[in-house]
mmCIF file of C-alpha atoms and ligand atoms in Angstrom:
data_model
loop_
_atom_site.group_PDB
_atom_site.id
_atom_site.type_symbol
_atom_site.label_atom_id
_atom_site.label_comp_id
_atom_site.label_asym_id
_atom_site.label_seq_id
_atom_site.Cartn_x
_atom_site.Cartn_y
_atom_site.Cartn_z
ATOM 1 C CA MET A 1 12.012 -15.714 -25.648
ATOM 2 C CA LYS A 2 9.770 -13.772 -23.268
ATOM 3 C CA LYS A 3 11.239 -12.188 -20.176
ATOM 4 C CA ILE A 4 9.793 -12.115 -16.666
ATOM 5 C CA SER A 5 10.904 -9.457 -14.169
ATOM 6 C CA VAL A 6 10.708 -10.354 -10.481
ATOM 7 C CA ILE A 7 10.760 -7.324 -8.192
ATOM 8 C CA VAL A 8 11.783 -7.933 -4.597
ATOM 9 C CA PRO A 9 11.604 -5.019 -2.131
ATOM 10 C CA CYS A 10 14.102 -5.626 0.672
ATOM 11 C CA TYR A 11 14.406 -3.763 3.922
ATOM 12 C CA ASN A 12 16.736 -5.377 6.457
ATOM 13 C CA GLU A 13 16.296 -8.807 4.921
ATOM 14 C CA GLU A 14 19.816 -10.225 5.401
ATOM 15 C CA GLU A 15 18.335 -13.402 6.848
ATOM 16 C CA THR A 16 15.904 -14.039 4.017
ATOM 17 C CA VAL A 17 17.479 -12.851 0.736
ATOM 18 C CA ASN A 18 19.556 -15.996 0.179
ATOM 19 C CA LEU A 19 16.667 -18.265 1.109
ATOM 20 C CA PHE A 20 14.498 -16.384 -1.336
ATOM 21 C CA TYR A 21 17.136 -16.627 -4.054
ATOM 22 C CA GLN A 22 17.340 -20.414 -3.663
ATOM 23 C CA GLU A 23 13.584 -20.786 -3.730
ATOM 24 C CA ILE A 24 12.961 -18.556 -6.766
ATOM 25 C CA ASN A 25 15.680 -20.396 -8.669
ATOM 26 C CA LYS A 26 13.771 -23.648 -8.295
ATOM 27 C CA THR A 27 10.860 -21.967 -10.058
ATOM 28 C CA ILE A 28 13.087 -20.329 -12.656
ATOM 29 C CA ASN A 29 14.670 -23.690 -13.506
ATOM 30 C CA SER A 30 11.257 -25.255 -13.978
ATOM 31 C CA LEU A 31 10.285 -22.508 -16.436
ATOM 32 C CA ASN A 32 13.077 -22.891 -18.971
ATOM 33 C CA ASN A 33 11.195 -21.293 -21.845
ATOM 34 C CA TYR A 34 11.405 -17.892 -20.128
ATOM 35 C CA LYS A 35 14.208 -15.469 -19.403
ATOM 36 C CA PHE A 36 14.252 -13.966 -15.928
ATOM 37 C CA GLU A 37 15.549 -10.831 -14.289
ATOM 38 C CA LEU A 38 15.538 -10.600 -10.496
ATOM 39 C CA ILE A 39 15.403 -6.995 -9.319
ATOM 40 C CA PHE A 40 16.297 -6.645 -5.657
ATOM 41 C CA VAL A 41 15.448 -3.186 -4.357
ATOM 42 C CA ASN A 42 17.452 -2.402 -1.252
ATOM 43 C CA ASP A 43 15.224 0.083 0.559
ATOM 44 C CA GLY A 44 17.861 1.677 2.796
ATOM 45 C CA SER A 45 18.596 -1.411 4.871
ATOM 46 C CA SER A 46 20.875 -0.865 7.837
ATOM 47 C CA ASP A 47 22.024 -4.486 7.910
ATOM 48 C CA ASN A 48 24.014 -6.548 5.421
ATOM 49 C CA THR A 49 21.273 -6.836 2.784
ATOM 50 C CA TYR A 50 23.058 -4.658 0.224
ATOM 51 C CA ASN A 51 26.268 -6.698 0.268
ATOM 52 C CA ILE A 52 24.370 -9.957 -0.035
ATOM 53 C CA ILE A 53 22.412 -8.669 -3.026
ATOM 54 C CA LYS A 54 25.543 -7.298 -4.651
ATOM 55 C CA SER A 55 27.405 -10.562 -4.331
ATOM 56 C CA LEU A 56 24.421 -12.382 -5.853
ATOM 57 C CA ALA A 57 24.577 -9.908 -8.734
ATOM 58 C CA ASN A 58 28.280 -10.633 -9.223
ATOM 59 C CA GLU A 59 27.639 -14.347 -9.562
ATOM 60 C CA ASP A 60 24.403 -14.282 -11.534
ATOM 61 C CA LYS A 61 23.942 -11.930 -14.487
ATOM 62 C CA ASN A 62 20.153 -12.155 -14.123
ATOM 63 C CA VAL A 63 20.324 -10.479 -10.721
ATOM 64 C CA LYS A 64 19.852 -6.710 -10.758
ATOM 65 C CA TYR A 65 19.949 -4.439 -7.766
ATOM 66 C CA ILE A 66 18.645 -0.973 -7.023
ATOM 67 C CA ASN A 67 20.127 0.606 -3.938
ATOM 68 C CA PHE A 68 18.159 3.480 -2.391
ATOM 69 C CA SER A 69 19.874 6.357 -0.619
ATOM 70 C CA LYS A 70 17.682 5.757 2.456
ATOM 71 C CA ASN A 71 14.509 3.949 3.487
ATOM 72 C CA PHE A 72 11.672 5.184 1.244
ATOM 73 C CA GLY A 73 9.132 2.472 2.098
ATOM 74 C CA LYS A 74 7.839 -0.582 0.297
ATOM 75 C CA GLU A 75 5.604 1.442 -2.030
ATOM 76 C CA ALA A 76 8.594 3.396 -3.339
ATOM 77 C CA ALA A 77 10.603 0.185 -3.697
ATOM 78 C CA MET A 78 7.865 -1.436 -5.758
ATOM 79 C CA TYR A 79 7.568 1.669 -7.931
ATOM 80 C CA ALA A 80 11.307 1.821 -8.616
ATOM 81 C CA GLY A 81 11.271 -1.866 -9.523
ATOM 82 C CA LEU A 82 8.362 -1.389 -11.909
ATOM 83 C CA GLU A 83 10.001 1.637 -13.539
ATOM 84 C CA LEU A 84 13.327 -0.083 -14.095
ATOM 85 C CA SER A 85 11.979 -3.488 -15.064
ATOM 86 C CA SER A 86 12.099 -4.568 -18.689
ATOM 87 C CA GLY A 87 10.214 -7.883 -18.672
ATOM 88 C CA ASP A 88 7.172 -8.711 -20.792
ATOM 89 C CA LEU A 89 5.612 -9.948 -17.582
ATOM 90 C CA VAL A 90 6.367 -8.397 -14.207
ATOM 91 C CA THR A 91 5.797 -9.749 -10.718
ATOM 92 C CA ILE A 92 6.371 -8.384 -7.222
ATOM 93 C CA MET A 93 7.330 -10.696 -4.370
ATOM 94 C CA ASP A 94 8.240 -10.183 -0.722
ATOM 95 C CA ALA A 95 11.719 -11.298 0.254
ATOM 96 C CA ASP A 96 10.421 -13.279 3.230
ATOM 97 C CA LEU A 97 8.842 -16.032 1.068
ATOM 98 C CA GLN A 98 5.345 -15.136 2.238
ATOM 99 C CA ASP A 99 4.589 -14.922 -1.485
ATOM 100 C CA PRO A 100 5.356 -18.437 -2.749
ATOM 101 C CA PRO A 101 7.277 -18.406 -6.076
ATOM 102 C CA SER A 102 5.804 -21.844 -6.756
ATOM 103 C CA LEU A 103 2.519 -20.161 -7.781
ATOM 104 C CA LEU A 104 4.240 -18.475 -10.717
ATOM 105 C CA PRO A 105 3.774 -21.199 -13.388
ATOM 106 C CA GLN A 106 0.048 -21.233 -12.714
ATOM 107 C CA MET A 107 -0.099 -17.423 -12.866
ATOM 108 C CA ILE A 108 1.778 -17.342 -16.178
ATOM 109 C CA ASP A 109 -0.672 -19.878 -17.513
ATOM 110 C CA TYR A 110 -3.667 -17.654 -16.721
ATOM 111 C CA ILE A 111 -2.149 -14.722 -18.605
ATOM 112 C CA ASN A 112 -0.910 -16.701 -21.600
ATOM 113 C CA ASN A 113 -3.810 -19.056 -22.107
ATOM 114 C CA GLU A 114 -6.881 -17.404 -20.613
ATOM 115 C CA GLY A 115 -6.405 -13.833 -21.742
ATOM 116 C CA TYR A 116 -5.963 -12.170 -18.351
ATOM 117 C CA ASP A 117 -3.796 -9.043 -18.029
ATOM 118 C CA CYS A 118 -3.025 -9.626 -14.396
ATOM 119 C CA VAL A 119 -3.088 -12.421 -11.855
ATOM 120 C CA ALA A 120 -3.372 -11.168 -8.295
ATOM 121 C CA THR A 121 -3.176 -13.133 -5.068
ATOM 122 C CA LYS A 122 -4.934 -12.968 -1.763
ATOM 123 C CA SER A 123 -4.290 -15.000 1.328
ATOM 124 C CA THR A 124 -7.168 -16.837 2.915
ATOM 125 C CA SER A 125 -6.062 -16.294 6.494
ATOM 126 C CA ARG A 126 -3.865 -13.933 8.434
ATOM 127 C CA ASN A 127 -2.115 -16.497 10.573
ATOM 128 C CA GLY A 128 1.085 -15.170 12.030
ATOM 129 C CA TYR A 129 -0.199 -11.604 12.380
ATOM 130 C CA SER A 130 -1.230 -10.063 15.700
ATOM 131 C CA PHE A 131 -4.854 -9.872 16.844
ATOM 132 C CA LEU A 132 -4.778 -6.072 16.822
ATOM 133 C CA ARG A 133 -3.480 -6.018 13.249
ATOM 134 C CA LYS A 134 -6.091 -8.508 12.075
ATOM 135 C CA THR A 135 -8.919 -6.513 13.691
ATOM 136 C CA PHE A 136 -7.833 -3.167 12.291
ATOM 137 C CA THR A 137 -7.242 -4.631 8.845
ATOM 138 C CA ARG A 138 -10.776 -6.020 8.783
ATOM 139 C CA TRP A 139 -12.152 -2.630 9.851
ATOM 140 C CA PHE A 140 -10.137 -0.851 7.223
ATOM 141 C CA TYR A 141 -11.537 -2.979 4.402
ATOM 142 C CA LYS A 142 -15.102 -2.530 5.700
ATOM 143 C CA ILE A 143 -14.741 1.262 5.751
ATOM 144 C CA ILE A 144 -12.952 1.642 2.435
ATOM 145 C CA ALA A 145 -15.520 -0.578 0.705
ATOM 146 C CA LYS A 146 -18.241 1.853 1.759
ATOM 147 C CA ILE A 147 -16.535 5.125 0.917
ATOM 148 C CA SER A 148 -14.416 4.463 -2.149
ATOM 149 C CA LYS A 149 -15.342 3.764 -5.756
ATOM 150 C CA THR A 150 -12.073 1.911 -6.224
ATOM 151 C CA GLN A 151 -12.530 -1.667 -5.209
ATOM 152 C CA MET A 152 -10.090 -3.019 -2.624
ATOM 153 C CA VAL A 153 -9.988 -6.747 -2.130
ATOM 154 C CA GLU A 154 -9.665 -7.926 1.458
ATOM 155 C CA GLY A 155 -6.576 -10.032 2.071
ATOM 156 C CA ALA A 156 -5.034 -8.901 -1.219
ATOM 157 C CA ARG A 157 -1.271 -9.137 -1.280
ATOM 158 C CA ASP A 158 1.098 -7.097 -3.389
ATOM 159 C CA TYR A 159 2.166 -10.367 -5.030
ATOM 160 C CA ARG A 160 0.875 -10.280 -8.600
ATOM 161 C CA LEU A 161 1.918 -10.948 -12.157
ATOM 162 C CA MET A 162 1.156 -8.233 -14.714
ATOM 163 C CA THR A 163 1.581 -7.657 -18.411
ATOM 164 C CA ARG A 164 3.886 -4.904 -19.639
ATOM 165 C CA GLN A 165 0.840 -2.888 -20.708
ATOM 166 C CA MET A 166 -0.574 -2.823 -17.180
ATOM 167 C CA VAL A 167 2.815 -2.043 -15.649
ATOM 168 C CA ASP A 168 3.191 0.933 -17.994
ATOM 169 C CA ALA A 169 -0.224 2.191 -16.900
ATOM 170 C CA ILE A 170 0.815 2.001 -13.250
ATOM 171 C CA ILE A 171 4.140 3.730 -13.886
ATOM 172 C CA LYS A 172 2.211 6.650 -15.357
ATOM 173 C CA MET A 173 0.628 7.285 -11.980
ATOM 174 C CA LYS A 174 3.415 9.239 -10.396
ATOM 175 C CA GLU A 175 1.658 10.242 -7.208
ATOM 176 C CA TYR A 176 3.785 10.629 -4.122
ATOM 177 C CA ASN A 177 1.367 9.135 -1.569
ATOM 178 C CA ARG A 178 1.167 5.691 -3.061
ATOM 179 C CA TYR A 179 -1.307 3.028 -2.102
ATOM 180 C CA SER A 180 -0.672 0.256 -4.602
ATOM 181 C CA LYS A 181 -3.659 -1.907 -3.796
ATOM 182 C CA GLY A 182 -5.801 1.013 -4.928
ATOM 183 C CA LEU A 183 -3.611 1.901 -7.900
ATOM 184 C CA PHE A 184 -3.669 -1.678 -9.242
ATOM 185 C CA SER A 185 -7.432 -1.645 -8.999
ATOM 186 C CA PHE A 186 -7.735 1.861 -10.465
ATOM 187 C CA VAL A 187 -5.955 1.021 -13.744
ATOM 188 C CA GLY A 188 -8.502 -1.682 -14.436
ATOM 189 C CA PHE A 189 -7.592 -4.518 -16.828
ATOM 190 C CA ASN A 190 -8.720 -8.088 -16.555
ATOM 191 C CA THR A 191 -7.594 -9.473 -13.214
ATOM 192 C CA LYS A 192 -7.740 -13.079 -12.084
ATOM 193 C CA TRP A 193 -7.688 -13.591 -8.311
ATOM 194 C CA ILE A 194 -6.129 -16.674 -6.862
ATOM 195 C CA GLU A 195 -6.045 -17.602 -3.201
ATOM 196 C CA PHE A 196 -3.448 -19.250 -1.087
ATOM 197 C CA GLU A 197 -3.013 -20.140 2.557
ATOM 198 C CA ASN A 198 -1.024 -17.447 4.384
ATOM 199 C CA GLN A 199 2.619 -18.401 4.818
ATOM 200 C CA GLU A 200 4.692 -17.356 7.802
ATOM 201 C CA ARG A 201 7.897 -15.421 7.306
ATOM 202 C CA VAL A 202 10.889 -17.778 6.780
ATOM 203 C CA ALA A 203 13.190 -15.655 8.936
ATOM 204 C CA GLY A 204 13.565 -12.175 10.358
ATOM 205 C CA THR A 205 10.680 -10.022 11.592
ATOM 206 C CA THR A 206 7.941 -7.910 10.048
ATOM 207 C CA LYS A 207 8.959 -4.389 9.027
ATOM 208 C CA TRP A 208 5.577 -2.895 9.819
ATOM 209 C CA ASN A 209 4.542 -1.604 13.197
ATOM 210 C CA PHE A 210 1.118 -0.401 14.226
ATOM 211 C CA TRP A 211 1.696 3.261 13.372
ATOM 212 C CA LYS A 212 3.286 2.534 10.014
ATOM 213 C CA LEU A 213 0.249 0.448 9.108
ATOM 214 C CA PHE A 214 -2.151 3.027 10.489
ATOM 215 C CA SER A 215 -0.699 5.821 8.375
ATOM 216 C CA TYR A 216 -0.613 3.465 5.367
ATOM 217 C CA ALA A 217 -4.333 2.869 5.890
ATOM 218 C CA LEU A 218 -4.864 6.647 5.990
ATOM 219 C CA ASP A 219 -2.971 6.909 2.677
ATOM 220 C CA GLY A 220 -5.423 4.379 1.295
ATOM 221 C CA ILE A 221 -8.480 6.271 2.512
ATOM 222 C CA VAL A 222 -7.329 9.796 1.675
ATOM 223 C CA GLY A 223 -5.915 8.627 -1.665
ATOM 224 C CA PHE A 224 -9.022 6.857 -2.858
ATOM 225 C CA SER A 225 -11.991 8.583 -1.263
ATOM 226 C CA THR A 226 -13.159 12.089 -0.529
ATOM 227 C CA ALA A 227 -16.098 10.804 1.548
ATOM 228 C CA PRO A 228 -14.580 11.945 4.873
ATOM 229 C CA LEU A 229 -14.695 15.536 3.578
ATOM 230 C CA ILE A 230 -18.360 15.179 2.670
ATOM 231 C CA ILE A 231 -19.125 13.526 6.018
ATOM 232 C CA SER A 232 -17.460 16.376 7.892
ATOM 233 C CA SER A 233 -19.475 18.930 5.895
ATOM 234 C CA ILE A 234 -22.674 17.041 6.697
ATOM 235 C CA ILE A 235 -21.790 17.015 10.400
ATOM 236 C CA GLY A 236 -21.232 20.777 10.111
ATOM 237 C CA VAL A 237 -24.648 21.311 8.534
ATOM 238 C CA ILE A 238 -26.386 19.178 11.163
ATOM 239 C CA PHE A 239 -24.776 21.154 13.973
ATOM 240 C CA CYS A 240 -25.745 24.461 12.359
ATOM 241 C CA LEU A 241 -29.353 23.294 12.203
ATOM 242 C CA ILE A 242 -29.287 22.147 15.829
ATOM 243 C CA SER A 243 -27.855 25.482 16.988
ATOM 244 C CA PHE A 244 -30.409 27.384 14.914
ATOM 245 C CA ILE A 245 -33.255 25.465 16.577
ATOM 246 C CA MET A 246 -31.641 26.047 19.964
ATOM 247 C CA ILE A 247 -31.386 29.810 19.351
ATOM 248 C CA ILE A 248 -35.079 30.048 18.458
ATOM 249 C CA PHE A 249 -35.948 27.909 21.472
ATOM 250 C CA ILE A 250 -33.940 30.138 23.821
ATOM 251 C CA ILE A 251 -35.392 33.384 22.396
ATOM 252 C CA VAL A 252 -38.938 32.094 22.740
ATOM 253 C CA LYS A 253 -38.240 30.734 26.211
ATOM 254 C CA THR A 254 -36.732 34.073 27.353
ATOM 255 C CA LEU A 255 -39.677 36.043 25.959
ATOM 256 C CA VAL A 256 -42.257 33.797 27.610
ATOM 257 C CA PHE A 257 -40.593 32.874 30.914
ATOM 258 C CA GLY A 258 -37.992 35.650 31.343
ATOM 259 C CA ASP A 259 -34.257 35.143 31.803
ATOM 260 C CA GLU A 260 -32.797 33.255 34.681
ATOM 261 C CA THR A 261 -29.055 32.528 34.674
ATOM 262 C CA SER A 262 -28.895 28.819 35.025
ATOM 263 C CA GLY A 263 -27.688 25.933 32.911
ATOM 264 C CA TRP A 264 -24.006 26.794 32.516
ATOM 265 C CA PRO A 265 -22.833 23.192 33.103
ATOM 266 C CA SER A 266 -24.860 21.990 30.137
ATOM 267 C CA LEU A 267 -23.554 24.964 28.156
ATOM 268 C CA THR A 268 -19.974 23.981 28.921
ATOM 269 C CA CYS A 269 -20.682 20.442 27.792
ATOM 270 C CA ILE A 270 -22.170 21.679 24.527
ATOM 271 C CA ILE A 271 -19.199 23.967 23.882
ATOM 272 C CA PHE A 272 -16.785 21.123 24.516
ATOM 273 C CA PHE A 273 -18.742 18.783 22.300
ATOM 274 C CA VAL A 274 -19.141 21.185 19.410
ATOM 275 C CA SER A 275 -15.542 22.371 19.471
ATOM 276 C CA GLY A 276 -14.475 18.730 19.571
ATOM 277 C CA ILE A 277 -16.459 18.061 16.414
ATOM 278 C CA GLN A 278 -15.002 21.182 14.833
ATOM 279 C CA LEU A 279 -11.464 20.086 15.526
ATOM 280 C CA PHE A 280 -12.242 16.603 14.245
ATOM 281 C CA CYS A 281 -13.554 17.996 10.949
ATOM 282 C CA LEU A 282 -10.639 20.392 10.718
ATOM 283 C CA GLY A 283 -8.361 17.395 11.209
ATOM 284 C CA ILE A 284 -9.983 15.639 8.258
ATOM 285 C CA MET A 285 -9.462 18.718 6.070
ATOM 286 C CA GLY A 286 -5.900 18.837 7.346
ATOM 287 C CA GLN A 287 -5.288 15.253 6.187
ATOM 288 C CA TYR A 288 -6.295 16.099 2.644
ATOM 289 C CA LEU A 289 -4.432 19.384 2.711
ATOM 290 C CA SER A 290 -1.245 17.735 3.935
ATOM 291 C CA LYS A 291 -1.434 15.051 1.242
ATOM 292 C CA THR A 292 -2.053 17.734 -1.387
ATOM 293 C CA TYR A 293 0.865 19.709 0.015
ATOM 294 C CA LEU A 294 3.195 16.728 -0.328
ATOM 295 C CA GLU A 295 1.838 16.008 -3.798
ATOM 296 C CA VAL A 296 2.377 19.521 -5.229
ATOM 297 C CA LYS A 297 6.002 19.532 -4.162
ATOM 298 C CA HIS A 298 6.678 16.825 -6.762
ATOM 299 C CA ARG A 299 9.386 15.271 -4.692
ATOM 300 C CA PRO A 300 10.906 12.130 -6.174
ATOM 301 C CA ILE A 301 9.297 8.922 -4.924
ATOM 302 C CA TYR A 302 12.739 7.388 -4.428
ATOM 303 C CA ILE A 303 16.409 8.287 -4.863
ATOM 304 C CA ILE A 304 18.862 5.736 -6.216
ATOM 305 C CA LYS A 305 22.381 5.629 -4.822
ATOM 306 C CA ASP A 306 23.608 2.929 -7.160
ATOM 307 C CA THR A 307 22.278 0.230 -9.436
ATOM 308 C CA ASN A 308 23.511 -2.178 -12.090
ATOM 309 C CA ILE A 309 20.509 -1.434 -14.318
ATOM 310 C CA LYS A 310 21.018 0.936 -17.233
ATOM 311 C CA ILE A 311 18.636 3.837 -16.650
ATOM 312 C CA LYS A 312 16.972 5.142 -19.786
ATOM 313 C CA ASP A 313 17.229 8.912 -20.241
ATOM 314 C CA GLU A 314 13.981 10.737 -19.738
HETATM 315 N N1 UDP B 401 9.765 -3.626 2.880
HETATM 316 C C1 UDP B 401 10.444 -2.579 2.231
HETATM 317 N N2 UDP B 401 10.486 -1.352 2.822
HETATM 318 C C2 UDP B 401 9.874 -1.079 4.008
HETATM 319 C C3 UDP B 401 9.164 -2.134 4.644
HETATM 320 C C4 UDP B 401 9.130 -3.381 4.045
HETATM 321 O O1 UDP B 401 11.002 -2.784 1.146
HETATM 322 O O2 UDP B 401 9.956 0.056 4.476
HETATM 323 C C5 UDP B 401 9.720 -4.974 2.248
HETATM 324 C C6 UDP B 401 10.233 -6.102 3.132
HETATM 325 O O3 UDP B 401 11.624 -6.245 3.055
HETATM 326 C C7 UDP B 401 9.498 -7.305 2.577
HETATM 327 C C8 UDP B 401 8.176 -6.714 2.109
HETATM 328 O O4 UDP B 401 8.387 -5.299 1.980
HETATM 329 O O5 UDP B 401 10.160 -7.881 1.463
HETATM 330 C C9 UDP B 401 7.040 -6.983 3.072
HETATM 331 O O6 UDP B 401 7.429 -6.583 4.366
HETATM 332 P P1 UDP B 401 7.063 -7.429 5.661
HETATM 333 O O7 UDP B 401 7.259 -8.892 5.396
HETATM 334 O O8 UDP B 401 7.819 -6.852 6.806
HETATM 335 O O9 UDP B 401 5.524 -7.087 5.782
HETATM 336 P P2 UDP B 401 4.343 -8.051 6.282
HETATM 337 O O10 UDP B 401 4.519 -9.378 5.607
HETATM 338 O O11 UDP B 401 4.471 -8.118 7.740
HETATM 339 O O12 UDP B 401 3.113 -7.339 5.811
HETATM 340 MG MG1 MG B 402 6.104 -10.445 5.215
#
């Protein structure tokens, strides 16, 4: 009998975990020719999430938990789940039921009967998210589409079903600054996209604020494109050319008309402008340098405090 692993990253989800458990069990019961393992990853919650997950695990042998030593972020939680999963098919779902388990039978069907390696989902709307978030998300996808070779699908969710082969390929990418939407796309394989109407959270609140999302977007850009570096070099070249022309212009002007000391306000403006550009470009370099810096340290992506999954020795 084939096994399906369901990975559920949880960060302060005490209000939703039980609701999720009930809902996923409806789907599990309808798919009685599969074995299931539910892997709840407690990402350093400060509420009661851990105890709820643990008591589920005591009652149901299919429930596994991974308890992090602190909050490492959703990316780390997904990675830990993928690494410790053992299913032939693996799926990732949010605990807040924004990723409907009821889609699972259809997704399994695509992989088993139509030869896909992965079924990914995207939501058709962003109802329930703030205007600011919607606007910036749209901008992000426009920019990344232009500057990255890795294709990112707008509205894509992390909810997807993958074959073991694809999961193993993703696990091999051990980078520290993880941007899964890019990584899933990078590994390739045959992916079927299905759409669904965006669901609102069943309970609790979103764990993302503007700055968290902003720096996540930067991870996406810096991780999957080096175009900003090229753009900053081009800006540098353009400004060199402009200053070169200006120098010649000033020399000629001084030789022909003599030197009169005027024009310092415009000079100040130019200095401000050019040093602004310089700092901006330096900032871009800094972004890449800082990501490289974090990468070369080879810090672990997550640290497990306790789990009921047997960890294979490396
Ligand atoms: N999550 C996590 N660690 C974090 C932030 C979020 O494991 O640092 C989990 C969270 O518990 C949920 C999923 O990631 O299961 C998606 O989070 P959320 O619903 O807050 O995001 P949104 O739907 O607003 O994008
Ligand atoms: Mg959510």
